[in-house]
PDB file of C-alpha atoms in Angstrom:
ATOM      1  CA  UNK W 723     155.514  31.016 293.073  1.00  0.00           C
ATOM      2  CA  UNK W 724     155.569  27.489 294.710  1.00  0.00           C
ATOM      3  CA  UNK W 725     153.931  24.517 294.158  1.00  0.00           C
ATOM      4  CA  UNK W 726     153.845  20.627 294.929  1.00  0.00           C
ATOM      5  CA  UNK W 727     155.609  17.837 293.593  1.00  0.00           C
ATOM      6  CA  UNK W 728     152.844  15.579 292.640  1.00  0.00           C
ATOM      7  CA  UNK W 729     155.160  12.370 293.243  1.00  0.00           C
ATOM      8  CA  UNK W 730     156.453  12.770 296.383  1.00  0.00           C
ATOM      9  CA  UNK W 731     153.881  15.391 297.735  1.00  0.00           C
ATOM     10  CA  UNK W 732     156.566  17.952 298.608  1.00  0.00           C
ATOM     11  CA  UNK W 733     156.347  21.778 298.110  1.00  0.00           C
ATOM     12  CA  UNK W 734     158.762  22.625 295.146  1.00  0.00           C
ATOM     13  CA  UNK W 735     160.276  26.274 295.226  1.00  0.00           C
ATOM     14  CA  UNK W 736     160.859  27.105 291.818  1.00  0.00           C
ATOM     15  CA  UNK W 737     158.205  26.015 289.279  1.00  0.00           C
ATOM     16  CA  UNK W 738     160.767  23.958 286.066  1.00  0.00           C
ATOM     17  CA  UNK W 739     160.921  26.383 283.552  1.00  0.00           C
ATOM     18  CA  UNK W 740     163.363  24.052 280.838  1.00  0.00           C
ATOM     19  CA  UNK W 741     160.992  22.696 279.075  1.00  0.00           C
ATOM     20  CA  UNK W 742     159.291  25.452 276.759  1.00  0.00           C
ATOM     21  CA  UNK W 743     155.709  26.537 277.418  1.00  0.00           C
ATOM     22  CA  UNK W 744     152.760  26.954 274.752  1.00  0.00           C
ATOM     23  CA  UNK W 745     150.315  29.552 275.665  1.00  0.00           C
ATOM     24  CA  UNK W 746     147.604  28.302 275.715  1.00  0.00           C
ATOM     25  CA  UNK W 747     145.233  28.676 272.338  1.00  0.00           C
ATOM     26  CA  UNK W 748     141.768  30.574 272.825  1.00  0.00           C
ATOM     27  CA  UNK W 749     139.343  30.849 270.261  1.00  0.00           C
ATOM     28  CA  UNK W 750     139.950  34.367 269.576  1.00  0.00           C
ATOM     29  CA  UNK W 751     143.863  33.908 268.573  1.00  0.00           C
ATOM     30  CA  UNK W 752     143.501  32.384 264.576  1.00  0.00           C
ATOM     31  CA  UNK W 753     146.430  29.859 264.137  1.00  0.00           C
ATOM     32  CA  UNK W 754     149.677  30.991 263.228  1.00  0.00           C
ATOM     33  CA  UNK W 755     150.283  30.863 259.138  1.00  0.00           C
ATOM     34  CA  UNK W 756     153.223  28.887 257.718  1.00  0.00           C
ATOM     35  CA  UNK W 757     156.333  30.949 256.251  1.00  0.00           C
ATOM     36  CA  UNK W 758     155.933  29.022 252.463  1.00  0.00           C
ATOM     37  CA  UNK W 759     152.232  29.575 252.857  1.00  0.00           C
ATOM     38  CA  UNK W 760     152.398  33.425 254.136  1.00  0.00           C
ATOM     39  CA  UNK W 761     154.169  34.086 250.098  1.00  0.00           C
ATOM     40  CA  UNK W 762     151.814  35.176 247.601  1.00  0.00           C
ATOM     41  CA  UNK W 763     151.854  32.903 244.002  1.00  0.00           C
ATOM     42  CA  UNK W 764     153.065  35.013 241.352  1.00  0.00           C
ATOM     43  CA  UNK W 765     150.079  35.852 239.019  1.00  0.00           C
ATOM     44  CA  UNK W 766     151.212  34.619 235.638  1.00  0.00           C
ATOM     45  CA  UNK W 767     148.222  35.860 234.217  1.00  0.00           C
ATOM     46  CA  UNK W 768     149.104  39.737 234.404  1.00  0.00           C
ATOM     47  CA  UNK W 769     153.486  39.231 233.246  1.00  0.00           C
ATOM     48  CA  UNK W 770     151.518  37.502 229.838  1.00  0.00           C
ATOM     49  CA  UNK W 771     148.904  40.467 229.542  1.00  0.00           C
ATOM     50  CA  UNK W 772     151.733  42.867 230.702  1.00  0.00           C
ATOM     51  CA  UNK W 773     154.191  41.081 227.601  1.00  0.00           C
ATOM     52  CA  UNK W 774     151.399  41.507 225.019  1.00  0.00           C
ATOM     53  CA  UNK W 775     151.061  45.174 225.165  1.00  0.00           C
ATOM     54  CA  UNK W 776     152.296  46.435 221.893  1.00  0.00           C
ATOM     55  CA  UNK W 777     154.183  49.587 223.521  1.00  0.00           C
ATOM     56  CA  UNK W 778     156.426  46.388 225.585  1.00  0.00           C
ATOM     57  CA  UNK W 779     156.822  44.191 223.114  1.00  0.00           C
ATOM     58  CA  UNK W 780     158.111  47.559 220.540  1.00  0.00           C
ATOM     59  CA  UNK W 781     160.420  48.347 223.366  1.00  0.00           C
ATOM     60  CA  UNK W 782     161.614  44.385 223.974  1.00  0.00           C
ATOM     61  CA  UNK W 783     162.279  44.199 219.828  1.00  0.00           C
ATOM     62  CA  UNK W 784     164.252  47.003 219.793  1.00  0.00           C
ATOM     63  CA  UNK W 785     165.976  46.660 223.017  1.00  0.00           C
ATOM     64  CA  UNK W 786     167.363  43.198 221.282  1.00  0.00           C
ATOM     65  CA  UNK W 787     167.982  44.441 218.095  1.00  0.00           C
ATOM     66  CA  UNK W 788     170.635  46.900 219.686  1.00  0.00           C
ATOM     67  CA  UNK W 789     171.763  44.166 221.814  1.00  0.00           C
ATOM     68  CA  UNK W 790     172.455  41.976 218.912  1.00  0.00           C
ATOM     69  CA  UNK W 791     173.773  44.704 216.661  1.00  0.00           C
ATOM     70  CA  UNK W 792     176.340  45.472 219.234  1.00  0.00           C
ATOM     71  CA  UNK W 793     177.484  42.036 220.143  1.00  0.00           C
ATOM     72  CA  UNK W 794     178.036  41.818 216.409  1.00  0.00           C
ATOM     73  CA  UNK W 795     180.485  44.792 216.331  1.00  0.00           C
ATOM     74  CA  UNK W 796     181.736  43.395 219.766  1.00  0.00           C
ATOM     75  CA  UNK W 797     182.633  39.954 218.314  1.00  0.00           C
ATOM     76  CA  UNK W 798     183.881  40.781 214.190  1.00  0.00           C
ATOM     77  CA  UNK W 799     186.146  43.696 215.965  1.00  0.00           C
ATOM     78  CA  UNK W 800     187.667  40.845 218.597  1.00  0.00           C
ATOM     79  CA  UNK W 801     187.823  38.173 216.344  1.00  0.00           C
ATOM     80  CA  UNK W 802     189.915  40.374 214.015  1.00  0.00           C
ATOM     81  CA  UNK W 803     192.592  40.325 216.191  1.00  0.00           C
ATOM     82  CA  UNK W 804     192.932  36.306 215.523  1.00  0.00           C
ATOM     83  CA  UNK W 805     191.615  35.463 212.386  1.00  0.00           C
ATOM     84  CA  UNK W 806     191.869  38.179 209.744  1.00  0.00           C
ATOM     85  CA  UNK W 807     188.809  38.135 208.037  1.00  0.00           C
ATOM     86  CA  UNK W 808     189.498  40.964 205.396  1.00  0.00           C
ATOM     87  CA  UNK W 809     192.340  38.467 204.556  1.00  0.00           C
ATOM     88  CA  UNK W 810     190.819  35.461 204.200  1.00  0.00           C
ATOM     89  CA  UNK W 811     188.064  37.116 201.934  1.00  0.00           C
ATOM     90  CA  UNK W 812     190.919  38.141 199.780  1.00  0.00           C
ATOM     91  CA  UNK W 813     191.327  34.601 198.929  1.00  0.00           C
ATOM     92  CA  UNK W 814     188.045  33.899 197.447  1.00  0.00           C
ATOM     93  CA  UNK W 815     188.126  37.069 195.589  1.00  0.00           C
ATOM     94  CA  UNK W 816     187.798  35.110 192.396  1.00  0.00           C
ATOM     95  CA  UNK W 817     186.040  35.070 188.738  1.00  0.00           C
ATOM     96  CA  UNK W 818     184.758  32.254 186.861  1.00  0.00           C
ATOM     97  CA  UNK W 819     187.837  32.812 183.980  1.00  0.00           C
ATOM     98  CA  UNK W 820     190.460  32.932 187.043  1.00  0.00           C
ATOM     99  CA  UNK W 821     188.917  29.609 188.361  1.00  0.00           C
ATOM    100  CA  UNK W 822     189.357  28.038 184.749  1.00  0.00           C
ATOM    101  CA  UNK W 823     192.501  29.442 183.549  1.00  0.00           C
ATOM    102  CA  UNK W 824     194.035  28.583 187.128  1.00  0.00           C
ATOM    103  CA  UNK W 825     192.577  24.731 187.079  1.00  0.00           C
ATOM    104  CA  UNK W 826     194.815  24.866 183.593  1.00  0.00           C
ATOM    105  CA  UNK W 827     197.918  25.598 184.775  1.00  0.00           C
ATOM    106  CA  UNK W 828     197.705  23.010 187.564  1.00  0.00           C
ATOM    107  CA  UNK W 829     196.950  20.279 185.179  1.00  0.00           C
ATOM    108  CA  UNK W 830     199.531  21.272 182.430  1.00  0.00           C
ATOM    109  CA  UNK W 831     202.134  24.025 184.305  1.00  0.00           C
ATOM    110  CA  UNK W 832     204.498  22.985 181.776  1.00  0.00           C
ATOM    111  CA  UNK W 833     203.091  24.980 179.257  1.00  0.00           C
ATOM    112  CA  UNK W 834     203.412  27.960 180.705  1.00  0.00           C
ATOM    113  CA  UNK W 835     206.601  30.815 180.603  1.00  0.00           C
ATOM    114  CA  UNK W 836     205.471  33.465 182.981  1.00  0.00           C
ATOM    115  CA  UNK W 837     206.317  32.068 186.721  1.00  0.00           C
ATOM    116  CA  UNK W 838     206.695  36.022 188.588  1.00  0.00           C
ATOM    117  CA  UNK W 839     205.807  36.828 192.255  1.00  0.00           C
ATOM    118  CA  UNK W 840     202.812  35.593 192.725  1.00  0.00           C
ATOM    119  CA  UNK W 841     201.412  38.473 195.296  1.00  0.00           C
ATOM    120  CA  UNK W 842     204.512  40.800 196.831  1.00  0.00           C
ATOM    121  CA  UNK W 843     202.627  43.609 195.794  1.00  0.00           C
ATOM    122  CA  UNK W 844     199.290  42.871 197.162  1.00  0.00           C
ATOM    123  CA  UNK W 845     197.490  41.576 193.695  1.00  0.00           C
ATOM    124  CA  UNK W 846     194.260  40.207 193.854  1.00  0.00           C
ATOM    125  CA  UNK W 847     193.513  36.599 192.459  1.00  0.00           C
ATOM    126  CA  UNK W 848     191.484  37.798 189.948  1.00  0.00           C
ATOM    127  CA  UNK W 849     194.152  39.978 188.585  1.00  0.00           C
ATOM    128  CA  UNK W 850     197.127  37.576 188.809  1.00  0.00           C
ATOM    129  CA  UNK W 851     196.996  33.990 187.561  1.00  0.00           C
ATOM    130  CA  UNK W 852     200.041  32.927 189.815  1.00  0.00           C
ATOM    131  CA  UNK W 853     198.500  34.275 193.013  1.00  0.00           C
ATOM    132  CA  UNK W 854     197.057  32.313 195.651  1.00  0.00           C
ATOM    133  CA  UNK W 855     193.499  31.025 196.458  1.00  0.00           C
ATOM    134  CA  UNK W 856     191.067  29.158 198.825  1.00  0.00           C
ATOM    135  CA  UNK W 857     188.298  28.604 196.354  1.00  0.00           C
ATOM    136  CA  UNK W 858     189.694  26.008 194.008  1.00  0.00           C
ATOM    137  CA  UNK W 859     191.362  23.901 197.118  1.00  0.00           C
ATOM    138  CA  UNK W 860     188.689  24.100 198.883  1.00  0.00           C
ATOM    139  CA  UNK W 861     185.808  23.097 195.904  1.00  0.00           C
ATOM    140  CA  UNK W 862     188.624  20.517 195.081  1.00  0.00           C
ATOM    141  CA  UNK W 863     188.556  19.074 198.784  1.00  0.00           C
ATOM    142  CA  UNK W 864     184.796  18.460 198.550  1.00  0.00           C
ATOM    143  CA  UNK W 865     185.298  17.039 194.902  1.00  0.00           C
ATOM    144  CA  UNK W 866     187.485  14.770 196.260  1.00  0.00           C
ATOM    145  CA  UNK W 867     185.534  13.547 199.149  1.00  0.00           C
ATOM    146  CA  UNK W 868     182.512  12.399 196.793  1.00  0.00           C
ATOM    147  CA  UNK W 869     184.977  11.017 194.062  1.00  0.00           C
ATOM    148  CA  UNK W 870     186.507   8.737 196.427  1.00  0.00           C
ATOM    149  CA  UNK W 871     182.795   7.484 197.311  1.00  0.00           C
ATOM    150  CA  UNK W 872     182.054   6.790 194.103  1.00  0.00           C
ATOM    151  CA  UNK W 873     185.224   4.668 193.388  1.00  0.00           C
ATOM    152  CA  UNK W 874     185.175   2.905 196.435  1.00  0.00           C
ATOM    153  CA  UNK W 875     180.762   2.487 195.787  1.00  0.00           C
ATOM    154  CA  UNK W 876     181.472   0.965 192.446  1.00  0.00           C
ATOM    155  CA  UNK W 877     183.825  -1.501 194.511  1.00  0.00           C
ATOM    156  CA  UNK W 878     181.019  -2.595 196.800  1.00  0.00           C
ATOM    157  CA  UNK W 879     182.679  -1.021 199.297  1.00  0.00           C
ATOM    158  CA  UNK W 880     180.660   2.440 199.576  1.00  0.00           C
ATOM    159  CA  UNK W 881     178.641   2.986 203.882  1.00  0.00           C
ATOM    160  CA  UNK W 882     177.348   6.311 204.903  1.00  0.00           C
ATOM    161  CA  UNK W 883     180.424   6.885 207.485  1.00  0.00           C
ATOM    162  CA  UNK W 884     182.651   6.759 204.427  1.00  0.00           C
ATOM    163  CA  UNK W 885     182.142  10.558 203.792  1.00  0.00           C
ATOM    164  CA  UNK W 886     183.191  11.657 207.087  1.00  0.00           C
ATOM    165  CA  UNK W 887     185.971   9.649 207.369  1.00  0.00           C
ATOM    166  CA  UNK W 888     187.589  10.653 203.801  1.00  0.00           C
ATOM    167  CA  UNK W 889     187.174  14.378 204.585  1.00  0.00           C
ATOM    168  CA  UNK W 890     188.400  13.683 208.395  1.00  0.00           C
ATOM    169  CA  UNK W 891     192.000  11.838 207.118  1.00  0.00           C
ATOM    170  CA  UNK W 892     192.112  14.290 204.381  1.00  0.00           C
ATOM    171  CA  UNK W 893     192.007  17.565 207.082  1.00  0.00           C
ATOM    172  CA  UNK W 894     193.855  15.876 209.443  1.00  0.00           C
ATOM    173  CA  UNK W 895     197.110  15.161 206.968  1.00  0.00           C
ATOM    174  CA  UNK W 896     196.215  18.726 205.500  1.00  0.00           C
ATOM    175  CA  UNK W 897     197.021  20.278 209.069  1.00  0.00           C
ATOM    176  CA  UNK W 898     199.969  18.105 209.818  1.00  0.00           C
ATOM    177  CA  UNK W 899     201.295  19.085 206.153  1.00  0.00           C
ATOM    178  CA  UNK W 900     200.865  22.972 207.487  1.00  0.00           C
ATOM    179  CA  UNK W 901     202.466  21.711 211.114  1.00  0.00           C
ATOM    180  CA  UNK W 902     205.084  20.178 209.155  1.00  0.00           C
ATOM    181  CA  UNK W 903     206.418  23.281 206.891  1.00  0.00           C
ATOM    182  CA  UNK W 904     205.943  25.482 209.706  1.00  0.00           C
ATOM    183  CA  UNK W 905     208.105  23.558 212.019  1.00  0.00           C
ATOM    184  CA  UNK W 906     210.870  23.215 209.158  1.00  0.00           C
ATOM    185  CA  UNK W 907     210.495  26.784 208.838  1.00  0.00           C
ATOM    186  CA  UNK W 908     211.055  27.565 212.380  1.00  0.00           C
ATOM    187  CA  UNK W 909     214.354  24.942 212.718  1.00  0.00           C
ATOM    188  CA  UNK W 910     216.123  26.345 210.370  1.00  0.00           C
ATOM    189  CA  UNK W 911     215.299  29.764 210.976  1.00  0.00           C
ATOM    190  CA  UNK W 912     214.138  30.997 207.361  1.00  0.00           C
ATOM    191  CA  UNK W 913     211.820  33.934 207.162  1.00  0.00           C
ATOM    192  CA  UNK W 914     209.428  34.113 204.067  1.00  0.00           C
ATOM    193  CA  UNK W 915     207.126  36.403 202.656  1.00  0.00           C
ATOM    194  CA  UNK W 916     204.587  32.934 202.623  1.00  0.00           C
ATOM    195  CA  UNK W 917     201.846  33.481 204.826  1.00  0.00           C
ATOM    196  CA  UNK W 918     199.793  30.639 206.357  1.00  0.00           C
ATOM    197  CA  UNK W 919     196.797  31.458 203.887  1.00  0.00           C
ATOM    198  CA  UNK W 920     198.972  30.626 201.319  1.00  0.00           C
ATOM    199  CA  UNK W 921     200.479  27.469 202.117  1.00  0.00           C
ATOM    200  CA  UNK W 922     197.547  26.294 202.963  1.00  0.00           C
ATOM    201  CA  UNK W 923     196.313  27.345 199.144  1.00  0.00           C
ATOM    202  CA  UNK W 924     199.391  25.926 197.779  1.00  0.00           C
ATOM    203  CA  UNK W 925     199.003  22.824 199.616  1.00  0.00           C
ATOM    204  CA  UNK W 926     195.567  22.389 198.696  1.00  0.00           C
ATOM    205  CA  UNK W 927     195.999  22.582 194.806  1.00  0.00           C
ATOM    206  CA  UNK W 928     197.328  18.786 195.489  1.00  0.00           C
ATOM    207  CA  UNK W 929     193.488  17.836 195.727  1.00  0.00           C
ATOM    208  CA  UNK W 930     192.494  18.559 191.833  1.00  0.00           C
ATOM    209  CA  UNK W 931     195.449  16.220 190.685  1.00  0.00           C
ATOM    210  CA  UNK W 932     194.111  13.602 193.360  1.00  0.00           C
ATOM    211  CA  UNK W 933     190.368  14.020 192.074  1.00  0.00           C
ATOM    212  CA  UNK W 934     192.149  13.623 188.606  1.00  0.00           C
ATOM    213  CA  UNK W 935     193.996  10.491 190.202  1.00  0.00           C
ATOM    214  CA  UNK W 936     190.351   9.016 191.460  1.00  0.00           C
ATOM    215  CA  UNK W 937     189.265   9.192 187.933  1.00  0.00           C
ATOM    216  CA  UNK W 938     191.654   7.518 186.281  1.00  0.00           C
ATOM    217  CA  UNK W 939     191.220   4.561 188.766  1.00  0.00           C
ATOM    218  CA  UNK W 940     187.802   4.807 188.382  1.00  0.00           C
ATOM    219  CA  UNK W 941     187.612   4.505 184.724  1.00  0.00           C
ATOM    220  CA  UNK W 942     190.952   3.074 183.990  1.00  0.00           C
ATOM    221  CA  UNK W 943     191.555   0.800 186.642  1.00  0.00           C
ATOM    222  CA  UNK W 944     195.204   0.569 188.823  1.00  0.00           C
ATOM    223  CA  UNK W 945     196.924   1.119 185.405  1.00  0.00           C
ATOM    224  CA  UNK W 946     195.252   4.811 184.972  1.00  0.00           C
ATOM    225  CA  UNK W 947     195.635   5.735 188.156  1.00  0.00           C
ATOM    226  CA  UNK W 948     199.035   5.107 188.445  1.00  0.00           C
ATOM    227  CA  UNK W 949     199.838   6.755 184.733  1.00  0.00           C
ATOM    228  CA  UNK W 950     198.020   9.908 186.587  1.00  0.00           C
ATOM    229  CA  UNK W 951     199.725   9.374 189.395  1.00  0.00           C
ATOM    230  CA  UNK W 952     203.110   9.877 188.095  1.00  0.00           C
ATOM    231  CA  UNK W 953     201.653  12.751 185.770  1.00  0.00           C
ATOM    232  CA  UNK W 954     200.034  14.562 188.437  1.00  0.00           C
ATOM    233  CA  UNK W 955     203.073  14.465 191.226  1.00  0.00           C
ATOM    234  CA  UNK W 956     205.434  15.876 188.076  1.00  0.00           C
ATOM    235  CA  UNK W 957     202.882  18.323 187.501  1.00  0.00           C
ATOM    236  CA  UNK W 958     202.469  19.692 190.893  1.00  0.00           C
ATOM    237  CA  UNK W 959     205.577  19.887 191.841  1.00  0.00           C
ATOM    238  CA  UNK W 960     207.200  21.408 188.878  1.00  0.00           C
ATOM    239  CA  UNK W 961     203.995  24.034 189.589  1.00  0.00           C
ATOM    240  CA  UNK W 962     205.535  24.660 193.222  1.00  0.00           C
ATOM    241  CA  UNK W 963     208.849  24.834 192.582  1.00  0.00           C
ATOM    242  CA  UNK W 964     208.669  27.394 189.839  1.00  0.00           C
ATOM    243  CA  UNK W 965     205.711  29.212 191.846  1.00  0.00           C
ATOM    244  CA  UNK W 966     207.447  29.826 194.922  1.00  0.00           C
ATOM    245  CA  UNK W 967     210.899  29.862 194.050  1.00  0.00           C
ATOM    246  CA  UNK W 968     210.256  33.621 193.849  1.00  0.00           C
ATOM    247  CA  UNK W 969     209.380  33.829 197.458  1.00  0.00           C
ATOM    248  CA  UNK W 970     210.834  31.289 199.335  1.00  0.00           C
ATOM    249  CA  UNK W 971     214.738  32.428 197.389  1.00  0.00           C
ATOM    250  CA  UNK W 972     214.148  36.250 197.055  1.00  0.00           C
ATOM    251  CA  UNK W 973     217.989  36.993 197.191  1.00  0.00           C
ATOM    252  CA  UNK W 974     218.698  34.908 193.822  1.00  0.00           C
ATOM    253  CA  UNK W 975     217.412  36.428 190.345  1.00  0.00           C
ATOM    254  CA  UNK W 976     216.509  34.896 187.329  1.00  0.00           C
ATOM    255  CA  UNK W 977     216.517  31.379 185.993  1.00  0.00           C
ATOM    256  CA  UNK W 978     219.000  30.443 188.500  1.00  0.00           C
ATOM    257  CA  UNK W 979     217.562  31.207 191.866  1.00  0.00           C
ATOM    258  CA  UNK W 980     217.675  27.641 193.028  1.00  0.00           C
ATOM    259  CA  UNK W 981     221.212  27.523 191.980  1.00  0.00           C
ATOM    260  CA  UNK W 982     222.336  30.755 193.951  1.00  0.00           C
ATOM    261  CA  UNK W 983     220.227  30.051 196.641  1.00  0.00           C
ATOM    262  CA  UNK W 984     220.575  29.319 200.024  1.00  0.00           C
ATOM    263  CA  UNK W 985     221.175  25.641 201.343  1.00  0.00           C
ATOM    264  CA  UNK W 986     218.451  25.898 203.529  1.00  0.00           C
ATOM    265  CA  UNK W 987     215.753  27.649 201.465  1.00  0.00           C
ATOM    266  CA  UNK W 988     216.249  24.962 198.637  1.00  0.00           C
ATOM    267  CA  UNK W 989     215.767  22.411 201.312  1.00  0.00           C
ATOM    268  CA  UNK W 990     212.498  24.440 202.261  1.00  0.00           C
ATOM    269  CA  UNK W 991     211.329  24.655 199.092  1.00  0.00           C
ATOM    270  CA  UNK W 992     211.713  20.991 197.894  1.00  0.00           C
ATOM    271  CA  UNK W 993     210.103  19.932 201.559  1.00  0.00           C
ATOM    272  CA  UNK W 994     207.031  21.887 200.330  1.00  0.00           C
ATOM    273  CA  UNK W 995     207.214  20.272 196.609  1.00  0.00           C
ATOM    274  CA  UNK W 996     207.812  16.477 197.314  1.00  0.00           C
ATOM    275  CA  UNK W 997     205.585  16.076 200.384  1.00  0.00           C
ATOM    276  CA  UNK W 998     202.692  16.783 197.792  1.00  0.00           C
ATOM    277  CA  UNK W 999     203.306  13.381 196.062  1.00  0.00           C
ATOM    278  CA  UNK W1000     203.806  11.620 198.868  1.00  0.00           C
ATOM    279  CA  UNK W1001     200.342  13.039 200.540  1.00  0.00           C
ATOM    280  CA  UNK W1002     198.625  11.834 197.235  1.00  0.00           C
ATOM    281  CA  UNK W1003     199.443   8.578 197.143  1.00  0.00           C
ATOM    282  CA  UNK W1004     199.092   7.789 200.994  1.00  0.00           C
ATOM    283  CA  UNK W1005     195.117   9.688 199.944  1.00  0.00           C
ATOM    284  CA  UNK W1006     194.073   7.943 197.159  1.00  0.00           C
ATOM    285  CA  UNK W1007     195.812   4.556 196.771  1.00  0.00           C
ATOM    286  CA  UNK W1008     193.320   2.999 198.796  1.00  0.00           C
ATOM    287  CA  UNK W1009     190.545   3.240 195.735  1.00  0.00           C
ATOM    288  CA  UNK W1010     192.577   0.982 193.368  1.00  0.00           C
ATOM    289  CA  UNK W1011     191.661  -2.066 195.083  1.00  0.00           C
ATOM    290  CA  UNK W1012     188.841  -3.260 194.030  1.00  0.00           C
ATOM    291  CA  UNK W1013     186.815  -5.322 190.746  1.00  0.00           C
ATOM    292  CA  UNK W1014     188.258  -4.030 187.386  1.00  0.00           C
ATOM    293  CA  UNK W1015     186.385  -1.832 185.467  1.00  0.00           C
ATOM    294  CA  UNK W1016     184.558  -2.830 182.546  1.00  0.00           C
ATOM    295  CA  UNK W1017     186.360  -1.174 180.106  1.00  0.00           C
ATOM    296  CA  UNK W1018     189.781  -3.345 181.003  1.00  0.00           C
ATOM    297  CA  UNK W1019     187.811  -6.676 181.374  1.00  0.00           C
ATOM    298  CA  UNK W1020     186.559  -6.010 177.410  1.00  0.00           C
ATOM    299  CA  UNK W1021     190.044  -5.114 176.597  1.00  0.00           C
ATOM    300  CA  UNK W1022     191.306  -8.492 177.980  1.00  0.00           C
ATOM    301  CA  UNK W1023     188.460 -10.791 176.258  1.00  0.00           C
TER     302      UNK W1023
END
């Protein structure tokens, strides 16, 4: 079809066709809907009638009570693989006589004649006073924690951050201690019946001499605390050194096992026994600083 060019009043050929045409809108086509406005608004009002049905919700608690019970199974059988658990509940296997008769022989291991494997055969705690434990270092850590606090509150010194940063230096030297033996172990290439659980018991027993350290400042001033210190580092490591001399030296027999025994293994063993002290002091020096207690002031008037 032709038509005429309006501006220069020549006939055109072709009409332009470029530019897109709208048809024209007559009453009877409605307007055309939106896409966001053509979806329907979920009705929240039925999913809330629909979830308080009894016969759902019945389904929904069960459904999640299977769900949970087998992520449960999912998770203990997995984590098994890494952290024994059966194990580590073997080392709070314990009785209140065990506790008691066990804080004894840390204090005064002097005293006592019978130093035999402590657990080659698989004893429990309960039945064998020289096996290891997690209770008693780990009641003894806490103990610790809120003995420092007091020394250091009757010094004036006490804030509420105090707490976490006690038990925060203590775990932190408590895990290089473990990094520590471990390493030595691995240098000079000595295999050991000692599993990790029980160094880690062994090198937590330190914590009831340092409470007993604590006290003695607390009461006694720098002189008591320095009497218990040099008690308490004789104490635990003559306690080591006749505890694990069994285990650490396993090819020597009787009273001279540290004589007969390797070079190497001694070394090991007396790494183990005089780090204790050394831990101690670099832990609990700190609270001896500080306004004598009353009891020396008297003394001195």
């Amino acid at each position: 079809s032709s038509g005429i060019n309006a501006e220069y009043g020549e006939p055109t050929l072709f009409e332009d066709t470029s530019a897109p045409q709208q048809a024209p809108r007559t009453a009877a086509s409605p307007p055309q809907m939106q896409p966001q406005q053509q979806q329907q608004q979920p009705n929240f009002e039925q999913y809330g009638q629909y979830m308080r049905d009894p016969m759902v919700a019945n389904m929904a608690m069960q459904y999640g009570s299977s769900l949970a019970t087998s992520g449960k199974a999912y998770v203990e059988q997995n984590l098994d693989r890494y952290i024994p658990i059966s194990r580590v509940k073997f080392y709070f296997a314990v009785t209140t006589d065990y506790v008691l008769h066990k804080v004894l022989l840390l204090v005064f291991p002097f005293f006592n004649k019978e130093w035999g494997a402590y657990g080659s055969n698989g004893s429990e705690p309960t039945r064998h006073l020289n096996s290891p434990d997690l209770y008693i270092p780990l009641m003894a850590f806490a103990t610790y924690v809120v003995a420092v606090a007091v020394a250091l509150g009757n010094q004036g010194k006490f804030t509420p951050e105090l707490l976490g940063m006690t038990a925060t230096t203590a775990f932190v030297w408590f895990l290089i201690e473990i990094g520590i033996v471990q390493l030595a172990m691995y240098l000079i290439s000595v295999s050991t019946e000692i599993r990790i659980f029980d160094l880690a018991s062994f090198s937590g027993y330190k914590y009831v001499h340092m409470i007993l350290c604590v006290i003695m400042a607390i009461f006694l001033g720098s002189m008591g605390y320095y009497i218990a210190f040099i008690y308490s580092s004789a104490a635990i490591v003559y306690f080591l050194i006749c505890t694990l001399r069994y285990i650490i030296l396993p090819e020597a027999s009787g009273a001279d096992r540290i004589a007969h025994g390797s070079k190497r293994r001694n070394n090991l063993l007396l790494l183990i026994a005089f780090i204790q002290p050394l831990l101690m002091f670099w832990l609990t020096y700190h609270v001896t600083y500080g306004p004598e207690p009353e009891v020396i002031k008297g003394k001195k008037l």
